[in-house]
Coordinates of C-alpha atoms in Angstrom, one line a residue:
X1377 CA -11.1 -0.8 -9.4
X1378 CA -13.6 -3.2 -9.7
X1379 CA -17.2 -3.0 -9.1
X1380 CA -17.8 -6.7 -8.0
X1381 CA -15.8 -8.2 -4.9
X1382 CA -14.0 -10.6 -7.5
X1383 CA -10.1 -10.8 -6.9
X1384 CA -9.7 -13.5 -3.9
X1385 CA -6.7 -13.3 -1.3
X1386 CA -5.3 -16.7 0.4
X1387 CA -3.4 -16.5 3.6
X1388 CA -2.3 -19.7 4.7
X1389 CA -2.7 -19.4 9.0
X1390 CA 0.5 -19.9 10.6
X1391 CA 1.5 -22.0 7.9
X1392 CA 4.8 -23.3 8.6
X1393 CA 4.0 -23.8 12.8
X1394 CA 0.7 -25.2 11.2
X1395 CA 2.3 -27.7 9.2
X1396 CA 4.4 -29.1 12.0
X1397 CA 1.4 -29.3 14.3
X1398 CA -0.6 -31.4 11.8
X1399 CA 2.4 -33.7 11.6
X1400 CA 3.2 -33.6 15.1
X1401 CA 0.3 -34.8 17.2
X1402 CA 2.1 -34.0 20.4
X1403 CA 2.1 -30.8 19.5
X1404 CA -1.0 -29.8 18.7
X1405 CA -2.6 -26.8 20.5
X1406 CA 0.8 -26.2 21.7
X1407 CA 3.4 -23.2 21.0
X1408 CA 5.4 -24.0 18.2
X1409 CA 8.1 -22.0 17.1
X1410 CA 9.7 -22.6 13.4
X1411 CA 12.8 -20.7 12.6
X1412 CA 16.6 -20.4 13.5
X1413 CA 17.4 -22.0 16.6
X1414 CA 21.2 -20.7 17.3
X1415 CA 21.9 -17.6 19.0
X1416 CA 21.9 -15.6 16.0
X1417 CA 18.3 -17.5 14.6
X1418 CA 15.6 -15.4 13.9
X1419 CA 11.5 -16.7 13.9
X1420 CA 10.6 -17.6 10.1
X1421 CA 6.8 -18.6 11.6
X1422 CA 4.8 -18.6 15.1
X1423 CA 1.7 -20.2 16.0
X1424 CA -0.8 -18.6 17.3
X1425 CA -0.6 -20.0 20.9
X1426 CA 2.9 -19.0 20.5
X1427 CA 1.8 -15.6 19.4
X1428 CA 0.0 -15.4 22.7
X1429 CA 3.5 -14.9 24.1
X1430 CA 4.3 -11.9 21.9
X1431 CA 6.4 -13.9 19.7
X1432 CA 5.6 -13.3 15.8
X1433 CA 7.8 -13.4 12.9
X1434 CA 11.1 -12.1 12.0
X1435 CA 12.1 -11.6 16.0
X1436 CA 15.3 -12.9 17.3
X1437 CA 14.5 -16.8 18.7
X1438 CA 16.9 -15.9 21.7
X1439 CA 14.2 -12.9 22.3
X1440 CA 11.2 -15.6 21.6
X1441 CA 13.0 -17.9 24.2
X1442 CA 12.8 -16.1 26.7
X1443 CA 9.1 -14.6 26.0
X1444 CA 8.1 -18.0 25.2
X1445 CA 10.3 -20.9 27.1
X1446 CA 7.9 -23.6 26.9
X1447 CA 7.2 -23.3 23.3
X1448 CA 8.3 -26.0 20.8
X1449 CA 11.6 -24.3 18.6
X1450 CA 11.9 -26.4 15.2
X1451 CA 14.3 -26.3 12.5
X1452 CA 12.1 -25.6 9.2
X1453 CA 11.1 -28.6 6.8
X1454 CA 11.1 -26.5 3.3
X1455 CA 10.5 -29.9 1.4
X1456 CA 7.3 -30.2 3.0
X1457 CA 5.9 -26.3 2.8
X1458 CA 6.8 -26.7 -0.6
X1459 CA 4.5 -30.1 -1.2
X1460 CA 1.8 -28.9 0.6
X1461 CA 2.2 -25.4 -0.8
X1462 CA 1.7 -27.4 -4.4
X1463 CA -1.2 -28.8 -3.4
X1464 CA -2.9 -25.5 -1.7
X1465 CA -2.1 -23.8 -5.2
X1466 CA -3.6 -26.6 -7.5
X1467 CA -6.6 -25.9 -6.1
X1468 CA -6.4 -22.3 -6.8
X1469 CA -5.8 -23.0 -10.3
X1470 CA -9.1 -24.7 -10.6
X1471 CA -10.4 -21.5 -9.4
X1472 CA -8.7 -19.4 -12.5
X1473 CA -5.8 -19.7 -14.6
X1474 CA -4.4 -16.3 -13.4
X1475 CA -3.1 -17.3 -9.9
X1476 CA -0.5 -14.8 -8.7
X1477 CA 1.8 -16.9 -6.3
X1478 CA 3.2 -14.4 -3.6
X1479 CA 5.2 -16.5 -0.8
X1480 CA 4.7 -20.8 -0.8
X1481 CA 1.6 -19.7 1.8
X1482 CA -0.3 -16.6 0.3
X1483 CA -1.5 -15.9 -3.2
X1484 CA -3.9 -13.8 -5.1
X1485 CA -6.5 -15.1 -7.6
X1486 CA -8.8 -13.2 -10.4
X1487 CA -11.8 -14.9 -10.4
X1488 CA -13.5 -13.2 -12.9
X1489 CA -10.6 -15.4 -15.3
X1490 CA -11.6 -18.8 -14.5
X1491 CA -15.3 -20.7 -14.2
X1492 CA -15.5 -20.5 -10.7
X1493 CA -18.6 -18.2 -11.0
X1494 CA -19.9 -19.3 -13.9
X1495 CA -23.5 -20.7 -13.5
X1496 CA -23.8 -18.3 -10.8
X1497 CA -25.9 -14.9 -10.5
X1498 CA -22.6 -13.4 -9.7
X1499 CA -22.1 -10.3 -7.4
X1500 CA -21.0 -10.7 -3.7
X1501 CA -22.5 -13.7 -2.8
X1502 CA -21.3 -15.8 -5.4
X1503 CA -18.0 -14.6 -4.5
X1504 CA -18.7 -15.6 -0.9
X1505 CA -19.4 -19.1 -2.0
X1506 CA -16.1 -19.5 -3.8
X1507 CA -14.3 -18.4 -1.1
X1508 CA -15.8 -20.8 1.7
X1509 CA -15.6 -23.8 -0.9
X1510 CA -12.0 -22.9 -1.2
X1511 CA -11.2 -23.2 2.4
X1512 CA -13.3 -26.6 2.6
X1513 CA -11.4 -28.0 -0.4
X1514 CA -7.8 -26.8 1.1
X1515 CA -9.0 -28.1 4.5
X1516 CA -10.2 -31.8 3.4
X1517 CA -6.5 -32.0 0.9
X1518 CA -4.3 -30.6 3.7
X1519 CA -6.3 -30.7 7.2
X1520 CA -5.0 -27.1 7.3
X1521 CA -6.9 -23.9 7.4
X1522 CA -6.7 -20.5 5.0
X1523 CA -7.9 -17.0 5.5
X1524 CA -9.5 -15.2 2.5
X1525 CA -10.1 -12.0 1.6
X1526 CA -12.4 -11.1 -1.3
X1527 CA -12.7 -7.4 -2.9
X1528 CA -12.4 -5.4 -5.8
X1529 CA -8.9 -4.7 -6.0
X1530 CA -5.5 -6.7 -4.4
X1531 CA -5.2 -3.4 -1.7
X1532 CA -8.2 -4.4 -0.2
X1533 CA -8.5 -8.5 -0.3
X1534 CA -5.0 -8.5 1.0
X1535 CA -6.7 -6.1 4.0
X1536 CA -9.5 -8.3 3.8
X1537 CA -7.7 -11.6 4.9
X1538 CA -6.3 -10.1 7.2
X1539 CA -9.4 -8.9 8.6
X1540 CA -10.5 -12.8 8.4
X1541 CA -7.6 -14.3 10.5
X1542 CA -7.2 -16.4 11.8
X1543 CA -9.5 -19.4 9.4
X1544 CA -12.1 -17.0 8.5
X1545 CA -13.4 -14.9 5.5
X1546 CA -14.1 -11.3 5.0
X1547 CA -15.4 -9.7 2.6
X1548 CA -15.2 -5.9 1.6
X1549 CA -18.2 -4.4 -0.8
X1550 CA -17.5 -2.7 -3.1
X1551 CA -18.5 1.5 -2.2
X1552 CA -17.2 0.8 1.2
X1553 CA -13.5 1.0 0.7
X1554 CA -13.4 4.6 2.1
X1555 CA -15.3 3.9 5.3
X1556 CA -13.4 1.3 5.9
X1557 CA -9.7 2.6 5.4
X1558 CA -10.4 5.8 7.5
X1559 CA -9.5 4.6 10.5
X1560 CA -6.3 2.0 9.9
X1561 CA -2.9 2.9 10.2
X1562 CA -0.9 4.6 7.6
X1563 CA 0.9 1.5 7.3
X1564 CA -1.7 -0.6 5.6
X1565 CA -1.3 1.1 2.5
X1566 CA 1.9 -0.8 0.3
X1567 CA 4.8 0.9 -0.3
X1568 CA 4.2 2.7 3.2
X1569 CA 7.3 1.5 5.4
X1570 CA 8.8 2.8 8.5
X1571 CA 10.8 5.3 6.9
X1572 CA 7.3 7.0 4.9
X1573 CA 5.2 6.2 7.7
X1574 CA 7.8 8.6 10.4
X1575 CA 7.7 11.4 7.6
X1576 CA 4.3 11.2 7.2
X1577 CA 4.2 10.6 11.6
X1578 CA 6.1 14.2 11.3
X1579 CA 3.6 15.9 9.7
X1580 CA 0.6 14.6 11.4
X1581 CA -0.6 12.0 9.4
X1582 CA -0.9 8.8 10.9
X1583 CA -4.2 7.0 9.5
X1584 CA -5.6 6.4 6.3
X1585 CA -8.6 8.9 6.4
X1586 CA -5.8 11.8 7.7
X1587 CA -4.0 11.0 5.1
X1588 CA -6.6 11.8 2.2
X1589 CA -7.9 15.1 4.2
X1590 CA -3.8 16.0 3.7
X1591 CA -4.8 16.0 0.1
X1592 CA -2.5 14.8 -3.0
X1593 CA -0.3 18.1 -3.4
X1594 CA 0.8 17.9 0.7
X1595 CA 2.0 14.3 0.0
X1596 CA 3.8 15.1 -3.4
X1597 CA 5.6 17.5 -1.5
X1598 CA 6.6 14.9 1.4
X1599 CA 7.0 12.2 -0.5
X1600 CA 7.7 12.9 -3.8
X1601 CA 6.0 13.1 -7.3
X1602 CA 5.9 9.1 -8.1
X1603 CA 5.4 7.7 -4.4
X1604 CA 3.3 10.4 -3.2
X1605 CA 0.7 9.6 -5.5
X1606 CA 0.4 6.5 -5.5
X1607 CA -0.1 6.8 -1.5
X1608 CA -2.9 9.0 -2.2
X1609 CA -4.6 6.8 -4.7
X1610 CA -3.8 3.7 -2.5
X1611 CA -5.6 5.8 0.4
X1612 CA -8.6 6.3 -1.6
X1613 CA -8.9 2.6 -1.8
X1614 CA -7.8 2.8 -5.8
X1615 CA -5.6 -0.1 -7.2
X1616 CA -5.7 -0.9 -10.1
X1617 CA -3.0 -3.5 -10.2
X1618 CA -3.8 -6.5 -12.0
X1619 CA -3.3 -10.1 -11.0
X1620 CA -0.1 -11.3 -12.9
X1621 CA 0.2 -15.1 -12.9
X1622 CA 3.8 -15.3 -13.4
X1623 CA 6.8 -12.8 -12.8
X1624 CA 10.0 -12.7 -14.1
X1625 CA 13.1 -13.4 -11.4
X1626 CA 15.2 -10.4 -11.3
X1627 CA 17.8 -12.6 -9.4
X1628 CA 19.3 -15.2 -7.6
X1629 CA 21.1 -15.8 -4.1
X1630 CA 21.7 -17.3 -1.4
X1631 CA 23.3 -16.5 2.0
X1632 CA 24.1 -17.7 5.7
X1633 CA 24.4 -16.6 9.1
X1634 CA 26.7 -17.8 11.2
X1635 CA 26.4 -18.1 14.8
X1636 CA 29.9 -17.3 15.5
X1637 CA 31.7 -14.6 13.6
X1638 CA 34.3 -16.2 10.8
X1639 CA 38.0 -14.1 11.2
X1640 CA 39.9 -17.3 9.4
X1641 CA 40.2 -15.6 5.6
X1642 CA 40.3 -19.6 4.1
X1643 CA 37.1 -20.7 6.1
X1644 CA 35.9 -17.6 4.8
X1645 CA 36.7 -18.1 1.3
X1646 CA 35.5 -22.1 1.7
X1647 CA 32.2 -20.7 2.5
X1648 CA 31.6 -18.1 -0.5
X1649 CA 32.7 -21.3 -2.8
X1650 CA 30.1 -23.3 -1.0
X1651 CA 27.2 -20.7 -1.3
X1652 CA 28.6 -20.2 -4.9
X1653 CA 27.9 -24.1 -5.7
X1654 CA 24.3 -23.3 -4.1
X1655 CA 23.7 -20.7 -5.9
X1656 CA 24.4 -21.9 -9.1
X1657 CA 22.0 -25.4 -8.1
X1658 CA 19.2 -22.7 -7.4
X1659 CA 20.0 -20.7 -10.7
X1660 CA 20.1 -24.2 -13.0
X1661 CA 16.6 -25.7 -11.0
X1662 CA 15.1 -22.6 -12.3
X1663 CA 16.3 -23.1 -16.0
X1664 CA 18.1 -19.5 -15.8
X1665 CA 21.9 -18.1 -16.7
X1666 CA 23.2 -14.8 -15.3
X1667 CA 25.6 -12.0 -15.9
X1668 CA 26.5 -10.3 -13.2
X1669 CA 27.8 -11.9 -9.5
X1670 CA 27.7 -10.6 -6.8
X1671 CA 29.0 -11.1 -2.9
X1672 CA 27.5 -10.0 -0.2
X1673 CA 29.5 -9.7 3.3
X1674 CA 28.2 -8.2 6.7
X1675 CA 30.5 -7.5 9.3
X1676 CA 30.2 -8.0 13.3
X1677 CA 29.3 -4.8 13.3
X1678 CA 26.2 -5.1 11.5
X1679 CA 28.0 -3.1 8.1
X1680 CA 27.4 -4.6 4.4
X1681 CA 29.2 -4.7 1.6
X1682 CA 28.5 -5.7 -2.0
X1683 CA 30.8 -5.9 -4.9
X1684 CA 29.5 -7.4 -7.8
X1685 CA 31.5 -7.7 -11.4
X1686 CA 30.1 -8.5 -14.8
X1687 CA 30.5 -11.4 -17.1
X1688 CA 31.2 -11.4 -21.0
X1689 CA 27.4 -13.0 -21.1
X1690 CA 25.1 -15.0 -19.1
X1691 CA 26.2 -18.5 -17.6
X1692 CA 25.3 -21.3 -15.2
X1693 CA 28.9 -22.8 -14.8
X1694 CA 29.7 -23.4 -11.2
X1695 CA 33.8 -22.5 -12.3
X1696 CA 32.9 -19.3 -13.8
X1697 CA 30.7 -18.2 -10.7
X1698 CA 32.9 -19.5 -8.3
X1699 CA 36.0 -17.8 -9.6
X1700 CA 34.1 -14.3 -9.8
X1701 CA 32.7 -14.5 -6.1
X1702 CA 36.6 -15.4 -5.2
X1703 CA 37.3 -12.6 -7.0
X1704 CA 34.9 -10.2 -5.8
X1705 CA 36.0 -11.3 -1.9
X1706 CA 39.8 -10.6 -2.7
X1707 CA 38.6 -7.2 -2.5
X1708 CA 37.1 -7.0 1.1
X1709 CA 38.9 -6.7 4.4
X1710 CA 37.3 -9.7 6.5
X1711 CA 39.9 -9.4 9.4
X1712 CA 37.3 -8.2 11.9
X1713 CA 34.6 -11.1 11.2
X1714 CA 32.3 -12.0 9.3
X1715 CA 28.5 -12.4 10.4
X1716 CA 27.0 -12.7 7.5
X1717 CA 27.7 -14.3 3.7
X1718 CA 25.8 -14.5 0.7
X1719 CA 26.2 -15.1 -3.3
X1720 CA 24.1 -14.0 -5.8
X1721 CA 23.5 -14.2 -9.8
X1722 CA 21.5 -10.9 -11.4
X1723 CA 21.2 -10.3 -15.2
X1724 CA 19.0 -13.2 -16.0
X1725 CA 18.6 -14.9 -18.9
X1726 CA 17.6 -18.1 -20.7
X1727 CA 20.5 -19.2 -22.2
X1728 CA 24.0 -19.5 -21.9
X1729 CA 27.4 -18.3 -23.1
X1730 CA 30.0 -20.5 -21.5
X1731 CA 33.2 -19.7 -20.7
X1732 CA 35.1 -23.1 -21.9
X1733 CA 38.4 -21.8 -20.2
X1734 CA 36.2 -22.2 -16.5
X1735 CA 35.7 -25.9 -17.7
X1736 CA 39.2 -26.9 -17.9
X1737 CA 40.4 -25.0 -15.0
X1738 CA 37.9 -26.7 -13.0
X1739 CA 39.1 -30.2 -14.5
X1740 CA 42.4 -29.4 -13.5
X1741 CA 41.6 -28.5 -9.8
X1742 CA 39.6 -31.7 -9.4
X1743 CA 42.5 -33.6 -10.6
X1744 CA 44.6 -31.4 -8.7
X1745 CA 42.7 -31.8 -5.6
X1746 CA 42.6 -35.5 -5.8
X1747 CA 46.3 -35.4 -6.1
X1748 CA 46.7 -33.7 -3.1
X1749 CA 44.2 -36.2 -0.9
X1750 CA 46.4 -38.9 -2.4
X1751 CA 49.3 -37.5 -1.5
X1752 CA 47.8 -36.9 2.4
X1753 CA 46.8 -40.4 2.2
X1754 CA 50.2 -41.9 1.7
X1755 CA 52.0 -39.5 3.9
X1756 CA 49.3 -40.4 7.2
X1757 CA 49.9 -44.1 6.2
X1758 CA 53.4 -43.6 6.3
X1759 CA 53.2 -41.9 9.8
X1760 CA 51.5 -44.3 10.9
X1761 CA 53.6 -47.0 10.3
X1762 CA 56.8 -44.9 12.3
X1763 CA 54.5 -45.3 15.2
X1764 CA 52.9 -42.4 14.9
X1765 CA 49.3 -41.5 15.8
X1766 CA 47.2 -40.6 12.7
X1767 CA 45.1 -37.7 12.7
X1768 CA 41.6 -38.0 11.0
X1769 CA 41.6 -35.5 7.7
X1770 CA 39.0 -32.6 8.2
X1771 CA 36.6 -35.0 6.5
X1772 CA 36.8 -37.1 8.8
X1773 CA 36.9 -35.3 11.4
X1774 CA 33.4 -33.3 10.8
X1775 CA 29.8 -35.0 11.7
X1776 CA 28.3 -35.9 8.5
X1777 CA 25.0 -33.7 7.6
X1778 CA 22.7 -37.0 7.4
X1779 CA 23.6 -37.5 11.4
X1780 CA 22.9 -33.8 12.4
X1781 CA 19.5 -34.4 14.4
X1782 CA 17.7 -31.1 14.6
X1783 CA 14.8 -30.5 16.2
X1784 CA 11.5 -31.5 14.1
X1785 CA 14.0 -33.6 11.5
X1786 CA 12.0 -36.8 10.1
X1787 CA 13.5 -40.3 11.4
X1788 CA 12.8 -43.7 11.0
X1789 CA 14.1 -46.4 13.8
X1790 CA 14.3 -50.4 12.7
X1791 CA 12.2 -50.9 15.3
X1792 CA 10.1 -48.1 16.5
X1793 CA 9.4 -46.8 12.9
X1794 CA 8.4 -42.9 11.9
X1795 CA 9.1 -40.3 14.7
X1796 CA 11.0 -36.7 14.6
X1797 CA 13.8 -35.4 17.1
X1798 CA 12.9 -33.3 19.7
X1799 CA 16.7 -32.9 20.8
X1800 CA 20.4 -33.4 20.7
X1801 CA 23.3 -33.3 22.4
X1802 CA 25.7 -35.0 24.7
X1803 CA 26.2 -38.0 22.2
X1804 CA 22.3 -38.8 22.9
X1805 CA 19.2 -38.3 20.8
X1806 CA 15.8 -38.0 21.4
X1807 CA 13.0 -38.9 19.5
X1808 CA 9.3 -39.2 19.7
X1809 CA 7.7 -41.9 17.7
X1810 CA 4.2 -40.8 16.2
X1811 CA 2.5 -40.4 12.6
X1812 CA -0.2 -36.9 11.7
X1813 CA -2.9 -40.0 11.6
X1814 CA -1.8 -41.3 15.3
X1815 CA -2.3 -40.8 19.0
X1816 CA 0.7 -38.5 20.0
X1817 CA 3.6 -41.1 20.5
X1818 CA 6.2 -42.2 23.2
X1819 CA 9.5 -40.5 23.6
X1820 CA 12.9 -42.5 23.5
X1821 CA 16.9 -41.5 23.4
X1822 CA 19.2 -43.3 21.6
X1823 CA 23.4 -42.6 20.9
X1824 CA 23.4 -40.2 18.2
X1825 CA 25.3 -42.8 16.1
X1826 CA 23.2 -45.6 17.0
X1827 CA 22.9 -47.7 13.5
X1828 CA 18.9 -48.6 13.6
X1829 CA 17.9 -44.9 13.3
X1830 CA 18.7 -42.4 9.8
X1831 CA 16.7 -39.8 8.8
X1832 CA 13.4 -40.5 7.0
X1833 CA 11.5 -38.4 4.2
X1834 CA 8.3 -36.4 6.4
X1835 CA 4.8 -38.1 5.6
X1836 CA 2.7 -35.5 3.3
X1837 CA -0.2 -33.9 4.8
X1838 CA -2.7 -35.3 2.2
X1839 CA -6.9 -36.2 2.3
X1840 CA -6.1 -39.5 4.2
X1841 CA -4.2 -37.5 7.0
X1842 CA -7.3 -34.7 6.4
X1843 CA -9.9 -36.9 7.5
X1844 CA -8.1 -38.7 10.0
X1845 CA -7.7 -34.8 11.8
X1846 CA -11.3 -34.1 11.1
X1847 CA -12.8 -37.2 12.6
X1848 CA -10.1 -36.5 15.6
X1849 CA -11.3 -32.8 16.0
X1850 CA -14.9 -33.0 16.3
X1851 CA -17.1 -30.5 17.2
X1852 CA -13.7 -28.4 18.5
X1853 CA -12.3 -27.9 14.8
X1854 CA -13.1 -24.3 14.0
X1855 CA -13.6 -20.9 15.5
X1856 CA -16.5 -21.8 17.9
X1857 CA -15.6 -20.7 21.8
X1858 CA -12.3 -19.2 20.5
X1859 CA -10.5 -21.8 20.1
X1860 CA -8.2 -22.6 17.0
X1861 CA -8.2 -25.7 14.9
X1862 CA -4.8 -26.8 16.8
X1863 CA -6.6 -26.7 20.5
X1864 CA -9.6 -28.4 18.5
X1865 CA -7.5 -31.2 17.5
X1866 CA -5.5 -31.5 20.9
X1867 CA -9.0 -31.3 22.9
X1868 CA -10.3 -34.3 20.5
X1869 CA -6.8 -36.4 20.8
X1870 CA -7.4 -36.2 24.9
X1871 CA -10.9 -37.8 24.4
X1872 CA -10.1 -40.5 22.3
X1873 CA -7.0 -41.2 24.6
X1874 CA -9.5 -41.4 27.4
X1875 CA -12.0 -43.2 26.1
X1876 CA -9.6 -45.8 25.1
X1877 CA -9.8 -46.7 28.8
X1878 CA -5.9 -45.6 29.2
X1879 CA -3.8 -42.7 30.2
X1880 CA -1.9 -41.0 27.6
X1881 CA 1.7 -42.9 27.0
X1882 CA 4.8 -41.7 28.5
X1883 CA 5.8 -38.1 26.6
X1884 CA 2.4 -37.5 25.3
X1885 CA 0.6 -34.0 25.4
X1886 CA 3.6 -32.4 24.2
X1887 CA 6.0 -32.8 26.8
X1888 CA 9.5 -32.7 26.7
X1889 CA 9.9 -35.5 29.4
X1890 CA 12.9 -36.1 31.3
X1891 CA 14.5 -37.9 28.3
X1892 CA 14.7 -34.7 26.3
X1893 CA 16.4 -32.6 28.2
X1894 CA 20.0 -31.3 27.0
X1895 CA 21.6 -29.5 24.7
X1896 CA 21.3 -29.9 20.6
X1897 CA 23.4 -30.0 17.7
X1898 CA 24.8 -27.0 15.0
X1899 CA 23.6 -26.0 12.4
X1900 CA 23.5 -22.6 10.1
X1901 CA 21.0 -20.1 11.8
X1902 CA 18.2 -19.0 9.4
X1903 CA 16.6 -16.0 7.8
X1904 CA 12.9 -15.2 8.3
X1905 CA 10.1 -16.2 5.6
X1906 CA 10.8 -14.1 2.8
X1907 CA 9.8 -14.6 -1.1
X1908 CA 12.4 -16.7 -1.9
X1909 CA 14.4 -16.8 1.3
X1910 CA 15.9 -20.4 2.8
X1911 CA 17.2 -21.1 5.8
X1912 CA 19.4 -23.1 8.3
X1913 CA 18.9 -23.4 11.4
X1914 CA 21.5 -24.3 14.7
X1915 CA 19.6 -24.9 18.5
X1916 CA 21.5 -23.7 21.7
X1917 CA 21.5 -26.2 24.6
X1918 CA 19.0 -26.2 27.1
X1919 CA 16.2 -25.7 25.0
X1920 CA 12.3 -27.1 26.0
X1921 CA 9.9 -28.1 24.5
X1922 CA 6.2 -29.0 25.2

């Protein structure tokens, strides 16, 4: 425990719902809802005008629908949380070279290992200054705004940004820590979920201060020797956990959801291959090789099962992987459906052992498989020739993943330029074109297959796009009268539309307009924001939009 307020907390606000508002000027001060957007979707992020609604992370999107119609439901842009992310940390690193990276929106940072008090009397205020001079930096790189924390120990500036949100900074001295955790939940404290909260709930503990009145030898007896004293110190405000700037992966995976329940046993085993190639793309991008696979399969039911089996030694081949997962899913009943898949690699390493057997039988299924589509080929040809009408091959037959227009996807028209989907369905598109830097822009629907429009890279949020929001916000960017930055920027937009002597355009304001009604297009339904979590996501029909 530290006796100067001098490891920082950064909470990005909102910070994937922020992102798309800052790109999306029609949807500024709006509800926007980032997450899954199929019947089985789950929120990854909500605003906070959404929040208003009662909608916050990790709840169903069928149950935010329906607490929060109006809202705007987006498909998530990782590419561009990531880029902005980058930037948000460079900026932490200037701070101090041990930056402790927690999620791509929320990090922890020991000052007192960098220069950014140096020159400086030190103590609280000095602190303080850091802090603010943070957010201005992040603010004029990203136009987005942070919540920090500042204390003596990661416990309490992780309470302390929280205390600060939205856009704000708190600040905990250091002698107060007691005081100040007395009355708070139970839950505050890390490592304190629902399951030790009920027990402690049981035994008549429910806030911090009744917890250290219970006294260290009641909780070892609840909760054990290990975790009950480390609740107890935790309660005391003592953590003495140091800021680590880099942590070793203990694994790799990935997984889906599906929005309908898979009973076919090839689909099934199609998928596992396809989250085994994913899998191992993750686990090379990261420079890693692994032992141990392992399958993960959840049932309509809600009932998981793992099976995992153990290579000779570590490896990154996409045969060997594949085969194992295969393997591993021979083993499972999947007869009743399948909600849920997922592949992992655990056992990390740096280097490889490589099973040169997986490298010729995968040689031979290529060439295999390209015997067969040969083979298909000639025998459709032939059909046709008889008269016969040819059926398109599965390939064919399946909407390429470049044409798939969900919601908030970047496009680029021959004519219209930069602009993102609002919806799909019914062979139609639709498709408001505007820039973070412009007015908000005019909605128009096009055939889904219409030639002049493809997806386009998203524009980064970057000091050009910063100042451009500033200048727009005005006096309403900020906390003053209550309002967030978003209804800042949307108030500002309003008065420069008007005092360009014209109403807003068509669409504008962040309405859905009678050109973007109708149902939208599938996709995989996605997780909620986790450490290394990714995500699909698939919107129902019928879905509005401001």
């Amino acid at each position: 425990m530290r006796s100067q307020p001098t490891i920082l907390h950064l909470d990005m606000d909102a910070f994937f719902a922020a992102v798309e508002q800052a790109s999306k000027p029609s949807l500024r001060g709006k509800p926007v809802v980032v997450g899954g957007l199929g019947p089985r979707g789950v929120v990854s992020t909500a605003s906070y005008e959404a929040r208003r609604f009662g909608v916050h992370s990790a709840m169903p999107t069928a149950q935010a629908r329906r607490l929060c119609p109006n809202a705007a439901y987006l498909g998530a842009r990782f590419g561009l949380y990531r880029a902005v992310s980058d930037v948000v940390m460079e900026l932490l690193h200037r701070l101090s070279p041990l930056v402790e990276p927690l999620s791509l929106d929320e990090a922890f940072v020991d000052l007192e290992a960098g220069d950014a008090l140096a020159g400086s009397a030190g103590g609280s205020e000095a602190a303080r200054e850091v802090g603010e001079r943070l957010r201005r930096d992040i603010r004029a790189a990203t136009g987005l705004s942070g919540s920090v924390g500042l204390a003596g120990s990661k416990l309490l500036a992780k309470i302390a940004s929280e205390q600060a949100k939205p856009d704000g900074l708190a600040l905990i001295e250091p002698g107060t820590e007691r005081e100040m955790l007395a009355p708070r939940s139970v839950r505050i404290l890390p490592g304190v979920g629902p399951a030790t909260a009920e027990t402690l709930r049981k035994a008549g503990i429910t806030t911090v201060g009744e917890t250290t009145e219970a006294g260290e030898a009641e909780l070892l007896r609840l909760l054990g020797k290990a975790h009950g004293a480390s609740v107890h110190a935790m309660a005391y405000g003592i953590d003495d956990r140091d800021v680590v700037a880099e942590r070793d992966a203990k694994s790799v995976s990935v997984e889906d959801t599906y929005d309908v329940d898979l009973t076919d046993r090839t689909r099934v085993r199609m998928e596992v291959a396809r989250l085994a190639d994913r899998c191992v793309t993750r686990l090379r991008a990261a420079g890693r090789s692994g032992r141990t696979v392992v399958i993960k399969v959840r049932s309509y039911d809600f009932s998981t099962l793992t099976r995992s089996e153990t290579l000779r030694g570590p490896t990154d081949d996409h045969g060997v992987i594949k085969e194992a997962a295969q393997r591993l899913l021979e083993g499972v009943d999947t007869t009743a459906g399948v909600r849920l898949l997922g592949v992992g690699v655990s056992g990390l390493a740096d280097f490889t052992q490589e099973d040169l057997f997986a490298q010729a039988r995968a040689a031979r299924d290529e060439r295999e498989a390209a015997e067969a589509a040969e083979a298909a080929e000639a025998a459709r040809d032939e059909g046709a020739g008889e008269g016969a009408v040819a059926v398109p091959t599965a390939h064919e037959a399946v909407v390429m993943p470049d044409r798939q227009w969900t919601p908030g996807r970047d496009v680029r028209h021959a004519e219209h330029g930069l602009g993102w989907v609002q919806g799909s369905g019914v062979g139609k598109v639709t498709v408001r074109f505007e820039e973070p830097d412009s007015p908000p822009g005019r909605v128009r629907t096009f055939s889904v297959d219409d030639p002049a429009l493809e997806p386009a890279e998203p524009r980064m949020l970057d000091a050009e796009v910063a100042r451009a929001l500033a200048a727009r916000a005005g006096a309403g960017w900020g906390r003053a009268g209550g309002r967030s930055p978003q209804e800042g920027l949307a108030g500002a937009e309003a008065a420069a539309l008007q005092r360009g002597g014209g109403a807003p355009p068509r669409g504008a304001g962040g309405s859905w307009g009678p050109e973007g009604r109708g149902g939208q297009s599938p996709a995989p339904a996605m997780r909620p924001k986790s450490r290394s979590g990714t995500a699909g996501a698939s919107p129902p029909a019928g879905t509005s939009s401001p």
